[in-house]
PDB file of C-alpha atoms and ligand atoms in Angstrom:
ATOM      1  CA  MET F 219     -31.249   9.881 -25.092  1.00 95.00           C
ATOM      2  CA  LEU F 220     -34.949  10.433 -24.353  1.00 98.00           C
ATOM      3  CA  LYS F 221     -35.661  10.018 -20.640  1.00 98.00           C
ATOM      4  CA  ILE F 222     -39.219   8.808 -20.070  1.00 98.00           C
ATOM      5  CA  ILE F 223     -41.389   7.931 -17.108  1.00 98.00           C
ATOM      6  CA  VAL F 224     -44.469   5.717 -17.440  1.00 98.00           C
ATOM      7  CA  CYS F 225     -47.621   6.288 -15.335  1.00 98.00           C
ATOM      8  CA  VAL F 226     -49.765   3.196 -14.740  1.00 98.00           C
ATOM      9  CA  SER F 227     -52.815   2.056 -12.736  1.00 98.00           C
ATOM     10  CA  GLY F 228     -53.383  -1.571 -13.616  1.00 97.00           C
ATOM     11  CA  GLY F 229     -51.935  -4.663 -15.277  1.00 97.00           C
ATOM     12  CA  GLY F 230     -49.216  -2.815 -17.180  1.00 98.00           C
ATOM     13  CA  THR F 231     -49.321  -4.668 -20.496  1.00 98.00           C
ATOM     14  CA  ASN F 232     -48.622  -1.382 -22.296  1.00 98.00           C
ATOM     15  CA  LEU F 233     -45.720  -0.740 -19.930  1.00 98.00           C
ATOM     16  CA  GLN F 234     -44.448  -4.229 -20.699  1.00 98.00           C
ATOM     17  CA  ALA F 235     -44.568  -3.478 -24.433  1.00 98.00           C
ATOM     18  CA  ILE F 236     -42.434  -0.387 -23.778  1.00 98.00           C
ATOM     19  CA  ILE F 237     -39.948  -2.302 -21.578  1.00 98.00           C
ATOM     20  CA  ASP F 238     -39.657  -5.043 -24.205  1.00 98.00           C
ATOM     21  CA  GLY F 239     -39.372  -2.450 -26.999  1.00 98.00           C
ATOM     22  CA  VAL F 240     -36.448  -0.718 -25.298  1.00 98.00           C
ATOM     23  CA  GLU F 241     -34.718  -4.011 -24.468  1.00 98.00           C
ATOM     24  CA  LYS F 242     -35.105  -5.355 -28.038  1.00 98.00           C
ATOM     25  CA  GLY F 243     -34.123  -2.111 -29.719  1.00 98.00           C
ATOM     26  CA  ALA F 244     -37.567  -1.352 -31.270  1.00 98.00           C
ATOM     27  CA  ILE F 245     -37.573   1.783 -29.149  1.00 98.00           C
ATOM     28  CA  ARG F 246     -34.222   3.497 -29.734  1.00 98.00           C
ATOM     29  CA  ASN F 247     -32.430   6.267 -27.848  1.00 97.00           C
ATOM     30  CA  THR F 248     -34.773   5.889 -24.849  1.00 98.00           C
ATOM     31  CA  ARG F 249     -34.334   5.207 -21.121  1.00 98.00           C
ATOM     32  CA  ILE F 250     -37.193   4.464 -18.713  1.00 98.00           C
ATOM     33  CA  ALA F 251     -36.240   6.490 -15.616  1.00 98.00           C
ATOM     34  CA  GLY F 252     -39.169   5.338 -13.495  1.00 98.00           C
ATOM     35  CA  VAL F 253     -42.718   4.018 -13.249  1.00 98.00           C
ATOM     36  CA  ILE F 254     -45.319   5.759 -11.079  1.00 98.00           C
ATOM     37  CA  SER F 255     -48.693   4.296 -10.096  1.00 98.00           C
ATOM     38  CA  ASN F 256     -51.618   5.663  -8.080  1.00 98.00           C
ATOM     39  CA  ASN F 257     -52.426   2.053  -7.134  1.00 97.00           C
ATOM     40  CA  ALA F 258     -50.128   0.164  -4.746  1.00 97.00           C
ATOM     41  CA  GLY F 259     -51.545  -3.141  -6.000  1.00 97.00           C
ATOM     42  CA  ALA F 260     -50.954  -2.463  -9.712  1.00 98.00           C
ATOM     43  CA  PHE F 261     -49.186  -5.463 -11.325  1.00 98.00           C
ATOM     44  CA  ALA F 262     -47.493  -2.872 -13.520  1.00 98.00           C
ATOM     45  CA  LEU F 263     -45.285  -2.013 -10.519  1.00 98.00           C
ATOM     46  CA  GLU F 264     -44.184  -5.641 -10.378  1.00 98.00           C
ATOM     47  CA  ARG F 265     -43.323  -5.516 -14.070  1.00 98.00           C
ATOM     48  CA  ALA F 266     -41.153  -2.415 -13.439  1.00 98.00           C
ATOM     49  CA  ARG F 267     -39.346  -3.963 -10.473  1.00 98.00           C
ATOM     50  CA  LYS F 268     -38.681  -7.168 -12.452  1.00 98.00           C
ATOM     51  CA  ALA F 269     -37.106  -5.059 -15.178  1.00 98.00           C
ATOM     52  CA  GLY F 270     -34.978  -3.192 -12.640  1.00 98.00           C
ATOM     53  CA  ILE F 271     -36.831   0.078 -13.180  1.00 98.00           C
ATOM     54  CA  PRO F 272     -37.476   2.334 -10.143  1.00 98.00           C
ATOM     55  CA  ALA F 273     -41.168   1.941  -9.203  1.00 98.00           C
ATOM     56  CA  TYR F 274     -43.127   4.450  -7.110  1.00 98.00           C
ATOM     57  CA  CYS F 275     -46.617   4.596  -5.740  1.00 98.00           C
ATOM     58  CA  VAL F 276     -48.307   7.897  -5.027  1.00 98.00           C
ATOM     59  CA  SER F 277     -51.798   6.979  -3.852  1.00 96.00           C
ATOM     60  CA  PRO F 278     -54.689   9.419  -3.286  1.00 94.00           C
ATOM     61  CA  LYS F 279     -55.563   7.289  -0.209  1.00 95.00           C
ATOM     62  CA  ASP F 280     -52.409   8.598   1.468  1.00 96.00           C
ATOM     63  CA  TYR F 281     -53.415  12.246   1.203  1.00 97.00           C
ATOM     64  CA  GLY F 282     -56.125  14.214   2.983  1.00 96.00           C
ATOM     65  CA  ASN F 283     -57.407  15.953  -0.133  1.00 96.00           C
ATOM     66  CA  ARG F 284     -57.017  16.080  -3.916  1.00 95.00           C
ATOM     67  CA  GLN F 285     -54.722  19.102  -3.887  1.00 96.00           C
ATOM     68  CA  ALA F 286     -52.251  17.381  -1.527  1.00 97.00           C
ATOM     69  CA  PHE F 287     -52.247  14.303  -3.806  1.00 97.00           C
ATOM     70  CA  ASN F 288     -51.793  16.448  -6.913  1.00 96.00           C
ATOM     71  CA  ASP F 289     -48.815  18.236  -5.358  1.00 97.00           C
ATOM     72  CA  ALA F 290     -47.194  14.989  -4.207  1.00 97.00           C
ATOM     73  CA  PHE F 291     -47.733  13.355  -7.593  1.00 97.00           C
ATOM     74  CA  LEU F 292     -46.258  16.320  -9.490  1.00 97.00           C
ATOM     75  CA  GLU F 293     -43.294  16.407  -7.041  1.00 98.00           C
ATOM     76  CA  GLN F 294     -42.583  12.724  -7.777  1.00 98.00           C
ATOM     77  CA  VAL F 295     -42.757  13.353 -11.529  1.00 98.00           C
ATOM     78  CA  ASN F 296     -40.480  16.416 -11.305  1.00 98.00           C
ATOM     79  CA  SER F 297     -37.974  14.502  -9.192  1.00 98.00           C
ATOM     80  CA  LEU F 298     -37.365  12.184 -12.177  1.00 98.00           C
ATOM     81  CA  ALA F 299     -36.945  15.107 -14.602  1.00 98.00           C
ATOM     82  CA  PRO F 300     -38.487  13.309 -17.606  1.00 98.00           C
ATOM     83  CA  ASP F 301     -38.287  14.491 -21.211  1.00 98.00           C
ATOM     84  CA  LEU F 302     -41.539  12.619 -21.888  1.00 98.00           C
ATOM     85  CA  ILE F 303     -44.327  11.308 -19.664  1.00 98.00           C
ATOM     86  CA  VAL F 304     -46.209   8.243 -20.977  1.00 98.00           C
ATOM     87  CA  LEU F 305     -49.691   7.500 -19.589  1.00 98.00           C
ATOM     88  CA  ALA F 306     -50.211   3.750 -20.088  1.00 98.00           C
ATOM     89  CA  GLY F 307     -53.480   2.614 -18.596  1.00 96.00           C
ATOM     90  CA  PHE F 308     -53.299   5.531 -16.114  1.00 96.00           C
ATOM     91  CA  LEU F 309     -56.731   6.332 -14.644  1.00 94.00           C
ATOM     92  CA  VAL F 310     -55.978   9.555 -12.754  1.00 94.00           C
ATOM     93  CA  ILE F 311     -56.979  13.057 -13.921  1.00 92.00           C
ATOM     94  CA  LEU F 312     -53.683  14.957 -14.210  1.00 95.00           C
ATOM     95  CA  PRO F 313     -53.187  18.163 -12.222  1.00 93.00           C
ATOM     96  CA  GLU F 314     -53.588  21.254 -14.415  1.00 94.00           C
ATOM     97  CA  LYS F 315     -50.152  22.473 -13.247  1.00 95.00           C
ATOM     98  CA  MET F 316     -48.570  19.294 -14.610  1.00 97.00           C
ATOM     99  CA  ILE F 317     -50.157  19.671 -18.054  1.00 97.00           C
ATOM    100  CA  GLN F 318     -48.922  23.264 -18.218  1.00 97.00           C
ATOM    101  CA  ALA F 319     -45.424  22.327 -17.012  1.00 97.00           C
ATOM    102  CA  TYR F 320     -45.123  19.427 -19.503  1.00 98.00           C
ATOM    103  CA  ARG F 321     -47.033  20.871 -22.496  1.00 97.00           C
ATOM    104  CA  GLU F 322     -46.607  18.574 -25.578  1.00 97.00           C
ATOM    105  CA  ARG F 323     -44.505  16.209 -23.409  1.00 98.00           C
ATOM    106  CA  ILE F 324     -47.276  13.938 -22.099  1.00 98.00           C
ATOM    107  CA  ILE F 325     -48.717  11.198 -24.285  1.00 98.00           C
ATOM    108  CA  ASN F 326     -51.599   8.762 -23.662  1.00 98.00           C
ATOM    109  CA  ILE F 327     -52.820   5.501 -25.231  1.00 98.00           C
ATOM    110  CA  HIS F 328     -56.586   5.285 -25.673  1.00 98.00           C
ATOM    111  CA  PRO F 329     -58.279   2.034 -26.808  1.00 98.00           C
ATOM    112  CA  SER F 330     -60.434   3.467 -29.618  1.00 98.00           C
ATOM    113  CA  LEU F 331     -60.050   5.473 -32.823  1.00 98.00           C
ATOM    114  CA  ILE F 332     -60.496   8.964 -31.360  1.00 98.00           C
ATOM    115  CA  PRO F 333     -62.892  10.876 -31.719  1.00 98.00           C
ATOM    116  CA  SER F 334     -65.056   7.749 -31.370  1.00 98.00           C
ATOM    117  CA  PHE F 335     -65.731   6.285 -27.886  1.00 98.00           C
ATOM    118  CA  CYS F 336     -63.570   8.695 -25.906  1.00 97.00           C
ATOM    119  CA  GLY F 337     -63.908  11.391 -23.292  1.00 96.00           C
ATOM    120  CA  THR F 338     -65.285  11.289 -19.750  1.00 94.00           C
ATOM    121  CA  GLY F 339     -66.399   7.779 -18.704  1.00 94.00           C
ATOM    122  CA  PHE F 340     -64.740   5.985 -21.673  1.00 96.00           C
ATOM    123  CA  TYR F 341     -61.950   3.884 -20.226  1.00 95.00           C
ATOM    124  CA  GLY F 342     -60.950   0.206 -20.087  1.00 94.00           C
ATOM    125  CA  LEU F 343     -63.747  -2.242 -20.990  1.00 97.00           C
ATOM    126  CA  LYS F 344     -66.358   0.556 -21.198  1.00 98.00           C
ATOM    127  CA  VAL F 345     -64.753   1.695 -24.478  1.00 98.00           C
ATOM    128  CA  HIS F 346     -65.220  -1.740 -26.065  1.00 98.00           C
ATOM    129  CA  GLU F 347     -68.710  -2.183 -24.657  1.00 98.00           C
ATOM    130  CA  ALA F 348     -69.720   1.074 -26.358  1.00 98.00           C
ATOM    131  CA  ALA F 349     -68.080   0.044 -29.666  1.00 98.00           C
ATOM    132  CA  LEU F 350     -69.962  -3.288 -29.683  1.00 98.00           C
ATOM    133  CA  ALA F 351     -73.218  -1.579 -28.671  1.00 98.00           C
ATOM    134  CA  ARG F 352     -72.870   0.870 -31.609  1.00 98.00           C
ATOM    135  CA  GLY F 353     -72.111  -2.017 -33.986  1.00 98.00           C
ATOM    136  CA  VAL F 354     -68.931  -0.590 -35.489  1.00 98.00           C
ATOM    137  CA  LYS F 355     -67.023  -2.990 -37.820  1.00 98.00           C
ATOM    138  CA  VAL F 356     -63.643  -1.363 -37.146  1.00 98.00           C
ATOM    139  CA  THR F 357     -62.165   0.036 -33.935  1.00 98.00           C
ATOM    140  CA  GLY F 358     -58.578   0.419 -32.795  1.00 98.00           C
ATOM    141  CA  ALA F 359     -56.270   2.536 -30.635  1.00 98.00           C
ATOM    142  CA  THR F 360     -54.916   6.075 -30.571  1.00 98.00           C
ATOM    143  CA  VAL F 361     -51.792   7.696 -29.132  1.00 98.00           C
ATOM    144  CA  HIS F 362     -52.259  11.401 -28.515  1.00 98.00           C
ATOM    145  CA  TYR F 363     -50.725  14.295 -26.655  1.00 98.00           C
ATOM    146  CA  VAL F 364     -52.462  15.149 -23.390  1.00 98.00           C
ATOM    147  CA  ASP F 365     -53.982  18.588 -22.940  1.00 97.00           C
ATOM    148  CA  GLU F 366     -56.511  19.997 -20.472  1.00 96.00           C
ATOM    149  CA  GLY F 367     -59.335  18.002 -22.026  1.00 95.00           C
ATOM    150  CA  THR F 368     -60.108  14.280 -21.818  1.00 95.00           C
ATOM    151  CA  ASP F 369     -58.660  12.453 -24.880  1.00 96.00           C
ATOM    152  CA  THR F 370     -58.680  15.774 -26.812  1.00 96.00           C
ATOM    153  CA  GLY F 371     -54.985  16.384 -27.462  1.00 97.00           C
ATOM    154  CA  ARG F 372     -53.233  16.262 -30.853  1.00 98.00           C
ATOM    155  CA  ILE F 373     -53.275  12.746 -32.349  1.00 98.00           C
ATOM    156  CA  ILE F 374     -49.853  11.137 -32.906  1.00 98.00           C
ATOM    157  CA  ALA F 375     -50.710   7.629 -34.185  1.00 98.00           C
ATOM    158  CA  GLN F 376     -53.684   5.357 -34.748  1.00 98.00           C
ATOM    159  CA  LYS F 377     -54.108   1.712 -35.776  1.00 98.00           C
ATOM    160  CA  ALA F 378     -57.354   0.020 -36.847  1.00 98.00           C
ATOM    161  CA  VAL F 379     -58.554  -3.397 -35.688  1.00 98.00           C
ATOM    162  CA  GLU F 380     -61.462  -5.421 -37.159  1.00 98.00           C
ATOM    163  CA  VAL F 381     -64.452  -6.129 -34.903  1.00 98.00           C
ATOM    164  CA  LEU F 382     -65.642  -9.761 -35.190  1.00 98.00           C
ATOM    165  CA  GLU F 383     -69.281 -10.898 -34.946  1.00 97.00           C
ATOM    166  CA  SER F 384     -68.207 -13.209 -32.098  1.00 98.00           C
ATOM    167  CA  ASP F 385     -66.498 -10.469 -30.103  1.00 98.00           C
ATOM    168  CA  THR F 386     -67.232  -9.789 -26.481  1.00 98.00           C
ATOM    169  CA  PRO F 387     -65.840  -6.654 -24.757  1.00 98.00           C
ATOM    170  CA  VAL F 388     -63.057  -8.792 -23.299  1.00 98.00           C
ATOM    171  CA  SER F 389     -62.067 -10.439 -26.603  1.00 98.00           C
ATOM    172  CA  LEU F 390     -62.189  -7.084 -28.409  1.00 98.00           C
ATOM    173  CA  GLN F 391     -60.089  -5.394 -25.689  1.00 98.00           C
ATOM    174  CA  ARG F 392     -57.463  -8.132 -25.967  1.00 98.00           C
ATOM    175  CA  ARG F 393     -57.250  -7.824 -29.762  1.00 98.00           C
ATOM    176  CA  VAL F 394     -57.042  -4.016 -29.625  1.00 98.00           C
ATOM    177  CA  MET F 395     -54.234  -4.317 -27.081  1.00 98.00           C
ATOM    178  CA  GLU F 396     -52.307  -6.974 -29.027  1.00 98.00           C
ATOM    179  CA  GLN F 397     -52.784  -5.617 -32.539  1.00 98.00           C
ATOM    180  CA  ALA F 398     -52.908  -1.855 -31.873  1.00 98.00           C
ATOM    181  CA  GLU F 399     -51.901  -0.552 -28.439  1.00 98.00           C
ATOM    182  CA  TRP F 400     -48.744  -2.610 -28.006  1.00 98.00           C
ATOM    183  CA  VAL F 401     -47.674  -1.601 -31.544  1.00 98.00           C
ATOM    184  CA  ILE F 402     -48.375   2.121 -31.795  1.00 98.00           C
ATOM    185  CA  LEU F 403     -47.306   3.172 -28.282  1.00 98.00           C
ATOM    186  CA  PRO F 404     -43.769   1.870 -28.648  1.00 98.00           C
ATOM    187  CA  MET F 405     -43.635   3.219 -32.202  1.00 98.00           C
ATOM    188  CA  ALA F 406     -44.741   6.685 -31.044  1.00 98.00           C
ATOM    189  CA  ILE F 407     -42.084   6.751 -28.310  1.00 98.00           C
ATOM    190  CA  ASP F 408     -39.396   5.623 -30.775  1.00 98.00           C
ATOM    191  CA  ARG F 409     -40.459   8.445 -33.158  1.00 98.00           C
ATOM    192  CA  ILE F 410     -40.417  11.085 -30.383  1.00 98.00           C
ATOM    193  CA  ALA F 411     -37.017   9.820 -29.213  1.00 98.00           C
ATOM    194  CA  ALA F 412     -35.641  10.189 -32.758  1.00 96.00           C
ATOM    195  CA  GLU F 413     -36.868  13.791 -32.950  1.00 95.00           C
ATOM    196  CA  HIS F 414     -35.472  14.467 -29.486  1.00 95.00           C
ATOM    197  CA  THR F 415     -32.066  13.097 -30.441  1.00 85.00           C
ATOM    198  CA  GLU F 416     -32.016  15.090 -33.694  1.00 78.00           C
ATOM    199  CA  ASP F 417     -32.897  18.259 -31.718  1.00 79.00           C
ATOM    200  CA  SER F 418     -30.088  17.556 -29.246  1.00 75.00           C
ATOM    201  CA  VAL F 419     -27.547  17.059 -32.026  1.00 73.00           C
ATOM    202  CA  HIS F 420     -28.741  20.233 -33.786  1.00 77.00           C
ATOM    203  CA  LYS F 421     -28.487  22.274 -30.532  1.00 77.00           C
ATOM    204  CA  LYS F 422     -24.968  20.951 -29.968  1.00 76.00           C
ATOM    205  CA  ARG F 423     -23.942  21.938 -33.511  1.00 79.00           C
ATOM    206  CA  GLU F 424     -25.520  25.384 -33.047  1.00 81.00           C
ATOM    207  CA  GLY F 425     -23.737  25.742 -29.704  1.00 77.00           C
ATOM    208  CA  CYS F 426     -20.381  24.940 -31.309  1.00 70.00           C
ATOM    209  CA  LYS F 427     -20.657  27.715 -33.969  1.00 66.00           C
TER     210      LYS F 427
HETATM  211  C1  GRF U 267     -55.945  -0.826 -21.704  1.00 52.29           C
HETATM  212  O1  GRF U 267     -57.210  -1.145 -22.265  1.00 52.29           O
HETATM  213  C2  GRF U 267     -55.484   0.494 -22.228  1.00 52.29           C
HETATM  214  O2  GRF U 267     -55.951   0.794 -23.523  1.00 52.29           O
HETATM  215  C3  GRF U 267     -56.075   1.461 -21.311  1.00 52.29           C
HETATM  216  O3  GRF U 267     -55.921   0.840 -20.027  1.00 52.29           O
HETATM  217  C4  GRF U 267     -56.082  -0.581 -20.205  1.00 52.29           C
HETATM  218  C5  GRF U 267     -55.099  -1.354 -19.377  1.00 52.29           C
HETATM  219  O4  GRF U 267     -53.839  -1.184 -19.901  1.00 52.29           O
HETATM  220  N1  GRF U 267     -55.411   2.750 -21.408  1.00 52.29           N
HETATM  221  P1  GRF U 267     -52.503  -1.874 -19.207  1.00 52.29           P
HETATM  222  O5  GRF U 267     -52.638  -3.384 -19.425  1.00 52.29           O
HETATM  223  O6  GRF U 267     -52.503  -1.528 -17.745  1.00 52.29           O
HETATM  224  O7  GRF U 267     -51.366  -1.288 -19.984  1.00 52.29           O
END
């Protein structure tokens, strides 16, 4: 069983796709051990509570400096002992110590086809504004591992979405979420859970020899 935690900052529609995926069996061998937000007002926390998932807020506003927040955030993550950390609309730069401690065990959903429209300053609607300004005919979403860079980790999955002449940043964001993000993030977690389960079975067999 893959134990995951989901880090959120906003509305939590990607979190909801994960919750629904686990409940409906689209995401197998997975348990959501907790949801952590940096934003006490994030509706994503309501989504977690409604689903009976432990919800925590670790807000930078409650700490005197960045280091104190980083330490408290990492302590909250460690207390849940996740196999996988999922960043779903999470707008906080992760502490370096956390990336080192969870190497290849943190994934993120980004609302473009990386390497387009990504990196510092490209988040939320800004990504779609840039895609429309450039005039691309296709955009989409990417799930990738998180490393020390911004949106630079190894790509796990991508899904393309057509850009319509009539699109606004809001209409494009909605279609990318519906047709790409909410599809590939659950699929990526299901795939990682399958590998995790196979590894566990293999280790047990090895241990029995
Ligand atoms: C989405 O555009 C997602 O791609 C980005 O954050 C935005 C909000 O996501 N990572 P959510 O509704 O909070 O999951």
